[in-house]
Amino acid sequence: MRSERIRHIAALGSSYAAGPGIEPIADRRAHRSSRNYPHLLAERLDAALTDLTISGSTTETITSTPQRFLFRTFAPQLDGLPADADLVTITVGGNDLHYISSMVRLGLAGRFSSRPLTRPLGAVVKRRGVPRPSKDDIDRTAAGLAQVVKEVRGRAKGARVLLVDYLTVVGPDTGYGRATPFDAATLADFRRLGGHVADVFTRAATRTGAELVGMGELSRDHALGSPQPWVTGLPERLSGSSLRGAFHPNSAGMQAVADAIADHL
């Protein structure tokens, strides 16, 4: 790998890059932390940072479609990409396949189902189950991620482009618990969906020649239920603010991603 000095990092992506729920928050309307992996990496490399990450982003809201989030509309992230960036990190695609949002929804359903008073509500919320994306859905997401890479190269012509995939949430040893109120079948479905997300990154990297930092594989031993998880589960106290970070990287996870990227470089 090349080892030239990195002077300016640009970060594109969704909540797995933005870091909702990790204090301090740099932009509350984007749910973007100042201790997410782009910030930690920039500190480690002593580089400038343009952090364009926004929770809830999809491949389309990075390339072409304005993103409406709460009471704010964000321009496509590529509109803010600096031409002089020499490293661009990309973490997006999970929302295209409804990955983490379905985990939050079914986590709430599981919690509601554990209490007699809210059990009927849990049954209603659970009806939709874990998404089962079609081959076309997966192909479309991989193509969307490849398009992000292509457009980054057109705008920041000298940049190294790194695809940074999602940390593993449900690992081989993740079981039922307060933070993971899923039965065995649901856990298996989430493992499968996580595999589809990882496959999207692999296919986009193969198609474009972009470098891939495979955090899914690197974090398999740090999934929920492990001694040192790099992601959070469903919080004990449920609120709008606490749910923002549910099933997302925690501080240790963000540090692990930053370290893995630095090692890759």
PDB file of C-alpha atoms in Angstrom:
ATOM      1  CA  MET A   1       0.000   0.000   0.000  1.00  0.00           C
ATOM      2  CA  ARG A   2       1.066   3.584  -0.562  1.00  0.00           C
ATOM      3  CA  SER A   3       2.261   5.399   2.517  1.00  0.00           C
ATOM      4  CA  GLU A   4       2.331   9.061   1.428  1.00  0.00           C
ATOM      5  CA  ARG A   5       1.485  11.603   4.091  1.00  0.00           C
ATOM      6  CA  ILE A   6      -2.270  12.124   4.389  1.00  0.00           C
ATOM      7  CA  ARG A   7      -3.021  15.829   4.731  1.00  0.00           C
ATOM      8  CA  HIS A   8      -6.774  16.140   4.157  1.00  0.00           C
ATOM      9  CA  ILE A   9      -9.378  13.468   4.913  1.00  0.00           C
ATOM     10  CA  ALA A  10     -12.957  13.654   3.671  1.00  0.00           C
ATOM     11  CA  ALA A  11     -15.551  11.341   5.196  1.00  0.00           C
ATOM     12  CA  LEU A  12     -18.781  10.306   3.501  1.00  0.00           C
ATOM     13  CA  GLY A  13     -21.408   8.044   4.969  1.00  0.00           C
ATOM     14  CA  SER A  14     -24.302   7.235   7.224  1.00  0.00           C
ATOM     15  CA  SER A  15     -24.635   6.760  10.971  1.00  0.00           C
ATOM     16  CA  TYR A  16     -21.987   4.018  11.148  1.00  0.00           C
ATOM     17  CA  ALA A  17     -19.521   6.744  10.229  1.00  0.00           C
ATOM     18  CA  ALA A  18     -21.319   9.695  11.848  1.00  0.00           C
ATOM     19  CA  GLY A  19     -21.568   8.163  15.321  1.00  0.00           C
ATOM     20  CA  PRO A  20     -24.986   9.028  16.783  1.00  0.00           C
ATOM     21  CA  GLY A  21     -25.101   8.722  20.540  1.00  0.00           C
ATOM     22  CA  ILE A  22     -21.365   9.268  21.063  1.00  0.00           C
ATOM     23  CA  GLU A  23     -20.630  12.469  22.940  1.00  0.00           C
ATOM     24  CA  PRO A  24     -19.623  15.152  22.249  1.00  0.00           C
ATOM     25  CA  ILE A  25     -21.891  15.773  19.282  1.00  0.00           C
ATOM     26  CA  ALA A  26     -20.483  17.971  16.518  1.00  0.00           C
ATOM     27  CA  ASP A  27     -23.771  18.436  14.627  1.00  0.00           C
ATOM     28  CA  ARG A  28     -26.983  17.443  16.382  1.00  0.00           C
ATOM     29  CA  ARG A  29     -29.134  17.722  13.273  1.00  0.00           C
ATOM     30  CA  ALA A  30     -26.853  15.296  11.414  1.00  0.00           C
ATOM     31  CA  HIS A  31     -26.389  13.175  14.568  1.00  0.00           C
ATOM     32  CA  ARG A  32     -22.652  13.422  13.968  1.00  0.00           C
ATOM     33  CA  SER A  33     -20.134  12.928  16.764  1.00  0.00           C
ATOM     34  CA  SER A  34     -16.801  14.688  17.089  1.00  0.00           C
ATOM     35  CA  ARG A  35     -15.427  11.327  18.316  1.00  0.00           C
ATOM     36  CA  ASN A  36     -16.446   9.276  15.301  1.00  0.00           C
ATOM     37  CA  TYR A  37     -13.849   7.344  13.343  1.00  0.00           C
ATOM     38  CA  PRO A  38     -13.145  10.146  10.835  1.00  0.00           C
ATOM     39  CA  HIS A  39     -12.270  12.533  13.679  1.00  0.00           C
ATOM     40  CA  LEU A  40     -10.183   9.923  15.501  1.00  0.00           C
ATOM     41  CA  LEU A  41      -8.333   9.053  12.302  1.00  0.00           C
ATOM     42  CA  ALA A  42      -7.662  12.701  11.482  1.00  0.00           C
ATOM     43  CA  GLU A  43      -6.236  13.220  14.960  1.00  0.00           C
ATOM     44  CA  ARG A  44      -4.007  10.161  14.653  1.00  0.00           C
ATOM     45  CA  LEU A  45      -2.696  11.224  11.233  1.00  0.00           C
ATOM     46  CA  ASP A  46      -2.541  14.938  12.108  1.00  0.00           C
ATOM     47  CA  ALA A  47      -4.669  15.652   9.048  1.00  0.00           C
ATOM     48  CA  ALA A  48      -7.377  18.165   8.220  1.00  0.00           C
ATOM     49  CA  LEU A  49     -10.899  16.720   8.130  1.00  0.00           C
ATOM     50  CA  THR A  50     -14.023  17.480   6.144  1.00  0.00           C
ATOM     51  CA  ASP A  51     -16.694  15.343   7.803  1.00  0.00           C
ATOM     52  CA  LEU A  52     -19.794  15.155   5.618  1.00  0.00           C
ATOM     53  CA  THR A  53     -21.369  12.122   7.295  1.00  0.00           C
ATOM     54  CA  ILE A  54     -25.069  12.224   8.169  1.00  0.00           C
ATOM     55  CA  SER A  55     -27.085   9.630  10.040  1.00  0.00           C
ATOM     56  CA  GLY A  56     -29.721   8.045   7.832  1.00  0.00           C
ATOM     57  CA  SER A  57     -27.830   8.501   4.575  1.00  0.00           C
ATOM     58  CA  THR A  58     -28.176   6.183   1.601  1.00  0.00           C
ATOM     59  CA  THR A  59     -26.021   5.826  -1.483  1.00  0.00           C
ATOM     60  CA  GLU A  60     -28.416   8.150  -3.334  1.00  0.00           C
ATOM     61  CA  THR A  61     -28.273  10.916  -0.722  1.00  0.00           C
ATOM     62  CA  ILE A  62     -24.503  10.896  -1.045  1.00  0.00           C
ATOM     63  CA  THR A  63     -24.499  11.219  -4.826  1.00  0.00           C
ATOM     64  CA  SER A  64     -27.619  12.991  -6.015  1.00  0.00           C
ATOM     65  CA  THR A  65     -30.643  13.286  -3.720  1.00  0.00           C
ATOM     66  CA  PRO A  66     -31.008  15.881  -0.940  1.00  0.00           C
ATOM     67  CA  GLN A  67     -31.488  14.210   2.427  1.00  0.00           C
ATOM     68  CA  ARG A  68     -34.357  15.310   4.619  1.00  0.00           C
ATOM     69  CA  PHE A  69     -33.559  14.516   8.212  1.00  0.00           C
ATOM     70  CA  LEU A  70     -35.729  15.831  11.050  1.00  0.00           C
ATOM     71  CA  PHE A  71     -36.236  19.543  10.291  1.00  0.00           C
ATOM     72  CA  ARG A  72     -33.269  20.027   7.998  1.00  0.00           C
ATOM     73  CA  THR A  73     -32.507  19.275   4.373  1.00  0.00           C
ATOM     74  CA  PHE A  74     -28.915  18.365   3.553  1.00  0.00           C
ATOM     75  CA  ALA A  75     -27.434  18.656   0.077  1.00  0.00           C
ATOM     76  CA  PRO A  76     -25.931  15.477  -1.390  1.00  0.00           C
ATOM     77  CA  GLN A  77     -22.714  14.838   0.484  1.00  0.00           C
ATOM     78  CA  LEU A  78     -20.625  14.875  -2.692  1.00  0.00           C
ATOM     79  CA  ASP A  79     -21.524  18.542  -3.143  1.00  0.00           C
ATOM     80  CA  GLY A  80     -19.241  19.290  -0.200  1.00  0.00           C
ATOM     81  CA  LEU A  81     -16.345  17.032  -1.194  1.00  0.00           C
ATOM     82  CA  PRO A  82     -13.113  19.052  -1.319  1.00  0.00           C
ATOM     83  CA  ALA A  83     -11.062  18.601  -4.485  1.00  0.00           C
ATOM     84  CA  ASP A  84      -7.820  18.564  -2.491  1.00  0.00           C
ATOM     85  CA  ALA A  85      -8.791  15.601  -0.285  1.00  0.00           C
ATOM     86  CA  ASP A  86      -6.117  12.931  -0.488  1.00  0.00           C
ATOM     87  CA  LEU A  87      -8.086  10.303   1.466  1.00  0.00           C
ATOM     88  CA  VAL A  88     -11.841   9.710   1.219  1.00  0.00           C
ATOM     89  CA  THR A  89     -13.572   7.191   3.484  1.00  0.00           C
ATOM     90  CA  ILE A  90     -16.997   5.811   2.590  1.00  0.00           C
ATOM     91  CA  THR A  91     -19.385   3.926   4.886  1.00  0.00           C
ATOM     92  CA  VAL A  92     -22.893   3.680   3.455  1.00  0.00           C
ATOM     93  CA  GLY A  93     -25.324   1.086   2.137  1.00  0.00           C
ATOM     94  CA  GLY A  94     -26.926  -0.330   5.260  1.00  0.00           C
ATOM     95  CA  ASN A  95     -29.867   2.054   5.057  1.00  0.00           C
ATOM     96  CA  ASP A  96     -30.440   1.074   1.432  1.00  0.00           C
ATOM     97  CA  LEU A  97     -31.185  -2.436   2.765  1.00  0.00           C
ATOM     98  CA  HIS A  98     -32.997  -1.225   5.944  1.00  0.00           C
ATOM     99  CA  TYR A  99     -30.393  -2.973   8.098  1.00  0.00           C
ATOM    100  CA  ILE A 100     -30.118  -1.112  11.412  1.00  0.00           C
ATOM    101  CA  SER A 101     -33.554   0.525  11.296  1.00  0.00           C
ATOM    102  CA  SER A 102     -35.146  -2.925  11.225  1.00  0.00           C
ATOM    103  CA  MET A 103     -32.955  -3.999  14.131  1.00  0.00           C
ATOM    104  CA  VAL A 104     -34.176  -1.056  16.212  1.00  0.00           C
ATOM    105  CA  ARG A 105     -37.793  -1.772  15.241  1.00  0.00           C
ATOM    106  CA  LEU A 106     -37.595  -5.452  16.115  1.00  0.00           C
ATOM    107  CA  GLY A 107     -35.604  -4.712  19.251  1.00  0.00           C
ATOM    108  CA  LEU A 108     -38.464  -2.529  20.422  1.00  0.00           C
ATOM    109  CA  ALA A 109     -40.922  -5.259  19.459  1.00  0.00           C
ATOM    110  CA  GLY A 110     -38.978  -7.758  21.536  1.00  0.00           C
ATOM    111  CA  ARG A 111     -38.857  -5.442  24.530  1.00  0.00           C
ATOM    112  CA  PHE A 112     -42.577  -4.668  24.258  1.00  0.00           C
ATOM    113  CA  SER A 113     -43.385  -8.369  23.964  1.00  0.00           C
ATOM    114  CA  SER A 114     -41.654  -9.087  27.272  1.00  0.00           C
ATOM    115  CA  ARG A 115     -44.283  -7.087  29.207  1.00  0.00           C
ATOM    116  CA  PRO A 116     -47.942  -8.116  29.417  1.00  0.00           C
ATOM    117  CA  LEU A 117     -49.212  -4.547  29.087  1.00  0.00           C
ATOM    118  CA  THR A 118     -47.294  -3.827  25.867  1.00  0.00           C
ATOM    119  CA  ARG A 119     -47.289  -7.352  24.401  1.00  0.00           C
ATOM    120  CA  PRO A 120     -50.046  -6.585  21.826  1.00  0.00           C
ATOM    121  CA  LEU A 121     -48.043  -3.586  20.586  1.00  0.00           C
ATOM    122  CA  GLY A 122     -44.952  -5.774  20.304  1.00  0.00           C
ATOM    123  CA  ALA A 123     -46.858  -8.249  18.157  1.00  0.00           C
ATOM    124  CA  VAL A 124     -47.955  -5.475  15.789  1.00  0.00           C
ATOM    125  CA  VAL A 125     -44.464  -3.982  15.461  1.00  0.00           C
ATOM    126  CA  LYS A 126     -42.947  -7.413  14.844  1.00  0.00           C
ATOM    127  CA  ARG A 127     -45.226  -8.346  11.953  1.00  0.00           C
ATOM    128  CA  ARG A 128     -42.940  -7.025   9.223  1.00  0.00           C
ATOM    129  CA  GLY A 129     -39.998  -9.114  10.392  1.00  0.00           C
ATOM    130  CA  VAL A 130     -36.401  -8.810   9.210  1.00  0.00           C
ATOM    131  CA  PRO A 131     -36.093  -7.430   5.665  1.00  0.00           C
ATOM    132  CA  ARG A 132     -35.287  -9.963   2.982  1.00  0.00           C
ATOM    133  CA  PRO A 133     -33.722  -7.945   0.184  1.00  0.00           C
ATOM    134  CA  SER A 134     -34.044  -9.391  -3.284  1.00  0.00           C
ATOM    135  CA  LYS A 135     -31.116  -9.969  -5.616  1.00  0.00           C
ATOM    136  CA  ASP A 136     -32.138  -6.763  -7.400  1.00  0.00           C
ATOM    137  CA  ASP A 137     -32.075  -4.851  -4.093  1.00  0.00           C
ATOM    138  CA  ILE A 138     -28.549  -6.072  -3.350  1.00  0.00           C
ATOM    139  CA  ASP A 139     -27.366  -5.449  -6.918  1.00  0.00           C
ATOM    140  CA  ARG A 140     -28.814  -1.937  -6.819  1.00  0.00           C
ATOM    141  CA  THR A 141     -27.100  -1.128  -3.520  1.00  0.00           C
ATOM    142  CA  ALA A 142     -23.737  -2.461  -4.725  1.00  0.00           C
ATOM    143  CA  ALA A 143     -24.107  -0.405  -7.899  1.00  0.00           C
ATOM    144  CA  GLY A 144     -25.018   2.653  -5.825  1.00  0.00           C
ATOM    145  CA  LEU A 145     -21.924   2.249  -3.672  1.00  0.00           C
ATOM    146  CA  ALA A 146     -19.762   1.783  -6.768  1.00  0.00           C
ATOM    147  CA  GLN A 147     -21.256   4.991  -8.158  1.00  0.00           C
ATOM    148  CA  VAL A 148     -20.230   6.835  -4.989  1.00  0.00           C
ATOM    149  CA  VAL A 149     -16.643   5.689  -5.576  1.00  0.00           C
ATOM    150  CA  LYS A 150     -16.758   6.709  -9.236  1.00  0.00           C
ATOM    151  CA  GLU A 151     -18.028  10.195  -8.445  1.00  0.00           C
ATOM    152  CA  VAL A 152     -15.515  10.680  -5.629  1.00  0.00           C
ATOM    153  CA  ARG A 153     -12.718   9.941  -8.096  1.00  0.00           C
ATOM    154  CA  GLY A 154     -14.145  12.466 -10.515  1.00  0.00           C
ATOM    155  CA  ARG A 155     -14.163  15.222  -7.891  1.00  0.00           C
ATOM    156  CA  ALA A 156     -11.076  14.449  -5.779  1.00  0.00           C
ATOM    157  CA  LYS A 157      -8.801  13.112  -8.479  1.00  0.00           C
ATOM    158  CA  GLY A 158      -5.745  12.564  -6.307  1.00  0.00           C
ATOM    159  CA  ALA A 159      -7.506  10.846  -3.414  1.00  0.00           C
ATOM    160  CA  ARG A 160      -7.182   7.309  -2.153  1.00  0.00           C
ATOM    161  CA  VAL A 161     -10.689   5.935  -1.759  1.00  0.00           C
ATOM    162  CA  LEU A 162     -11.413   3.561   1.122  1.00  0.00           C
ATOM    163  CA  LEU A 163     -14.617   1.603   1.520  1.00  0.00           C
ATOM    164  CA  VAL A 164     -15.075   0.959   5.242  1.00  0.00           C
ATOM    165  CA  ASP A 165     -17.777  -1.603   5.888  1.00  0.00           C
ATOM    166  CA  TYR A 166     -20.051  -2.049   8.882  1.00  0.00           C
ATOM    167  CA  LEU A 167     -19.033  -3.484  12.227  1.00  0.00           C
ATOM    168  CA  THR A 168     -20.602  -6.852  13.005  1.00  0.00           C
ATOM    169  CA  VAL A 169     -23.641  -6.421  15.251  1.00  0.00           C
ATOM    170  CA  VAL A 170     -25.013  -9.960  15.503  1.00  0.00           C
ATOM    171  CA  GLY A 171     -22.117 -12.388  15.639  1.00  0.00           C
ATOM    172  CA  PRO A 172     -21.982 -16.170  15.788  1.00  0.00           C
ATOM    173  CA  ASP A 173     -22.323 -16.151  19.572  1.00  0.00           C
ATOM    174  CA  THR A 174     -24.907 -13.362  19.972  1.00  0.00           C
ATOM    175  CA  GLY A 175     -27.920 -14.649  21.893  1.00  0.00           C
ATOM    176  CA  TYR A 176     -31.155 -13.447  23.424  1.00  0.00           C
ATOM    177  CA  GLY A 177     -30.878 -10.804  26.153  1.00  0.00           C
ATOM    178  CA  ARG A 178     -32.148  -7.433  27.318  1.00  0.00           C
ATOM    179  CA  ALA A 179     -29.914  -5.645  24.812  1.00  0.00           C
ATOM    180  CA  THR A 180     -30.699  -8.184  22.075  1.00  0.00           C
ATOM    181  CA  PRO A 181     -34.367  -9.193  22.526  1.00  0.00           C
ATOM    182  CA  PHE A 182     -34.439 -11.394  19.428  1.00  0.00           C
ATOM    183  CA  ASP A 183     -35.339 -15.056  19.136  1.00  0.00           C
ATOM    184  CA  ALA A 184     -32.958 -17.480  17.417  1.00  0.00           C
ATOM    185  CA  ALA A 185     -34.653 -17.186  14.031  1.00  0.00           C
ATOM    186  CA  THR A 186     -34.509 -13.387  14.099  1.00  0.00           C
ATOM    187  CA  LEU A 187     -30.840 -13.444  15.086  1.00  0.00           C
ATOM    188  CA  ALA A 188     -30.134 -15.774  12.165  1.00  0.00           C
ATOM    189  CA  ASP A 189     -31.991 -13.425   9.832  1.00  0.00           C
ATOM    190  CA  PHE A 190     -29.920 -10.466  11.021  1.00  0.00           C
ATOM    191  CA  ARG A 191     -26.704 -12.429  10.477  1.00  0.00           C
ATOM    192  CA  ARG A 192     -27.867 -13.076   6.937  1.00  0.00           C
ATOM    193  CA  LEU A 193     -28.772  -9.416   6.369  1.00  0.00           C
ATOM    194  CA  GLY A 194     -25.414  -8.324   7.758  1.00  0.00           C
ATOM    195  CA  GLY A 195     -23.802 -10.704   5.287  1.00  0.00           C
ATOM    196  CA  HIS A 196     -25.647  -9.006   2.436  1.00  0.00           C
ATOM    197  CA  VAL A 197     -24.334  -5.616   3.589  1.00  0.00           C
ATOM    198  CA  ALA A 198     -20.769  -6.962   3.704  1.00  0.00           C
ATOM    199  CA  ASP A 199     -21.241  -8.453   0.233  1.00  0.00           C
ATOM    200  CA  VAL A 200     -22.284  -5.055  -1.106  1.00  0.00           C
ATOM    201  CA  PHE A 201     -18.944  -3.610   0.003  1.00  0.00           C
ATOM    202  CA  THR A 202     -16.947  -6.500  -1.435  1.00  0.00           C
ATOM    203  CA  ARG A 203     -18.700  -6.220  -4.778  1.00  0.00           C
ATOM    204  CA  ALA A 204     -18.306  -2.445  -4.952  1.00  0.00           C
ATOM    205  CA  ALA A 205     -14.597  -2.740  -4.140  1.00  0.00           C
ATOM    206  CA  THR A 206     -14.120  -5.420  -6.803  1.00  0.00           C
ATOM    207  CA  ARG A 207     -16.042  -3.408  -9.383  1.00  0.00           C
ATOM    208  CA  THR A 208     -14.182  -0.146  -8.797  1.00  0.00           C
ATOM    209  CA  GLY A 209     -10.777  -1.200  -7.495  1.00  0.00           C
ATOM    210  CA  ALA A 210     -11.357   0.825  -4.323  1.00  0.00           C
ATOM    211  CA  GLU A 211      -9.515  -0.287  -1.208  1.00  0.00           C
ATOM    212  CA  LEU A 212     -11.646  -2.148   1.332  1.00  0.00           C
ATOM    213  CA  VAL A 213     -11.233  -2.058   5.095  1.00  0.00           C
ATOM    214  CA  GLY A 214     -13.248  -5.102   6.115  1.00  0.00           C
ATOM    215  CA  MET A 215     -14.527  -4.110   9.530  1.00  0.00           C
ATOM    216  CA  GLY A 216     -17.237  -6.766   9.430  1.00  0.00           C
ATOM    217  CA  GLU A 217     -14.635  -9.507   9.547  1.00  0.00           C
ATOM    218  CA  LEU A 218     -12.309  -7.634  11.913  1.00  0.00           C
ATOM    219  CA  SER A 219     -15.131  -7.150  14.431  1.00  0.00           C
ATOM    220  CA  ARG A 220     -16.636 -10.653  14.451  1.00  0.00           C
ATOM    221  CA  ASP A 221     -15.290 -11.286  17.952  1.00  0.00           C
ATOM    222  CA  HIS A 222     -16.640  -7.934  19.178  1.00  0.00           C
ATOM    223  CA  ALA A 223     -20.327  -8.330  18.324  1.00  0.00           C
ATOM    224  CA  LEU A 224     -23.139  -7.975  20.843  1.00  0.00           C
ATOM    225  CA  GLY A 225     -22.809 -10.536  23.614  1.00  0.00           C
ATOM    226  CA  SER A 226     -19.011 -10.651  23.386  1.00  0.00           C
ATOM    227  CA  PRO A 227     -16.789  -9.638  26.335  1.00  0.00           C
ATOM    228  CA  GLN A 228     -15.796  -6.409  24.544  1.00  0.00           C
ATOM    229  CA  PRO A 229     -18.511  -5.391  22.085  1.00  0.00           C
ATOM    230  CA  TRP A 230     -17.763  -2.606  19.624  1.00  0.00           C
ATOM    231  CA  VAL A 231     -21.457  -1.834  19.159  1.00  0.00           C
ATOM    232  CA  THR A 232     -24.307  -0.979  21.494  1.00  0.00           C
ATOM    233  CA  GLY A 233     -27.480  -2.985  21.943  1.00  0.00           C
ATOM    234  CA  LEU A 234     -30.975  -1.848  22.788  1.00  0.00           C
ATOM    235  CA  PRO A 235     -30.669   0.575  25.726  1.00  0.00           C
ATOM    236  CA  GLU A 236     -32.261  -0.298  29.052  1.00  0.00           C
ATOM    237  CA  ARG A 237     -34.080   3.041  29.224  1.00  0.00           C
ATOM    238  CA  LEU A 238     -35.888   3.734  25.979  1.00  0.00           C
ATOM    239  CA  SER A 239     -36.102   7.297  24.692  1.00  0.00           C
ATOM    240  CA  GLY A 240     -35.625   9.126  21.440  1.00  0.00           C
ATOM    241  CA  SER A 241     -32.099  10.131  22.382  1.00  0.00           C
ATOM    242  CA  SER A 242     -31.040   6.724  23.702  1.00  0.00           C
ATOM    243  CA  LEU A 243     -32.387   4.916  20.636  1.00  0.00           C
ATOM    244  CA  ARG A 244     -30.280   6.999  18.241  1.00  0.00           C
ATOM    245  CA  GLY A 245     -27.206   5.016  19.163  1.00  0.00           C
ATOM    246  CA  ALA A 246     -28.887   1.612  19.450  1.00  0.00           C
ATOM    247  CA  PHE A 247     -27.121  -1.102  17.413  1.00  0.00           C
ATOM    248  CA  HIS A 248     -24.441   1.389  16.363  1.00  0.00           C
ATOM    249  CA  PRO A 249     -20.710   1.664  17.052  1.00  0.00           C
ATOM    250  CA  ASN A 250     -19.731   2.643  20.569  1.00  0.00           C
ATOM    251  CA  SER A 251     -16.590   4.609  21.434  1.00  0.00           C
ATOM    252  CA  ALA A 252     -14.436   1.478  21.425  1.00  0.00           C
ATOM    253  CA  GLY A 253     -15.849   0.519  18.044  1.00  0.00           C
ATOM    254  CA  MET A 254     -15.091   3.900  16.522  1.00  0.00           C
ATOM    255  CA  GLN A 255     -11.544   3.711  17.874  1.00  0.00           C
ATOM    256  CA  ALA A 256     -11.163   0.228  16.408  1.00  0.00           C
ATOM    257  CA  VAL A 257     -12.261   1.456  12.982  1.00  0.00           C
ATOM    258  CA  ALA A 258      -9.861   4.403  13.090  1.00  0.00           C
ATOM    259  CA  ASP A 259      -7.023   2.104  14.138  1.00  0.00           C
ATOM    260  CA  ALA A 260      -7.827  -0.414  11.400  1.00  0.00           C
ATOM    261  CA  ILE A 261      -7.796   2.308   8.750  1.00  0.00           C
ATOM    262  CA  ALA A 262      -4.502   3.690  10.042  1.00  0.00           C
ATOM    263  CA  ASP A 263      -3.002   0.199   9.980  1.00  0.00           C
ATOM    264  CA  HIS A 264      -4.318  -0.325   6.446  1.00  0.00           C
ATOM    265  CA  LEU A 265      -2.739   2.913   5.296  1.00  0.00           C
TER     266      LEU A 265
END
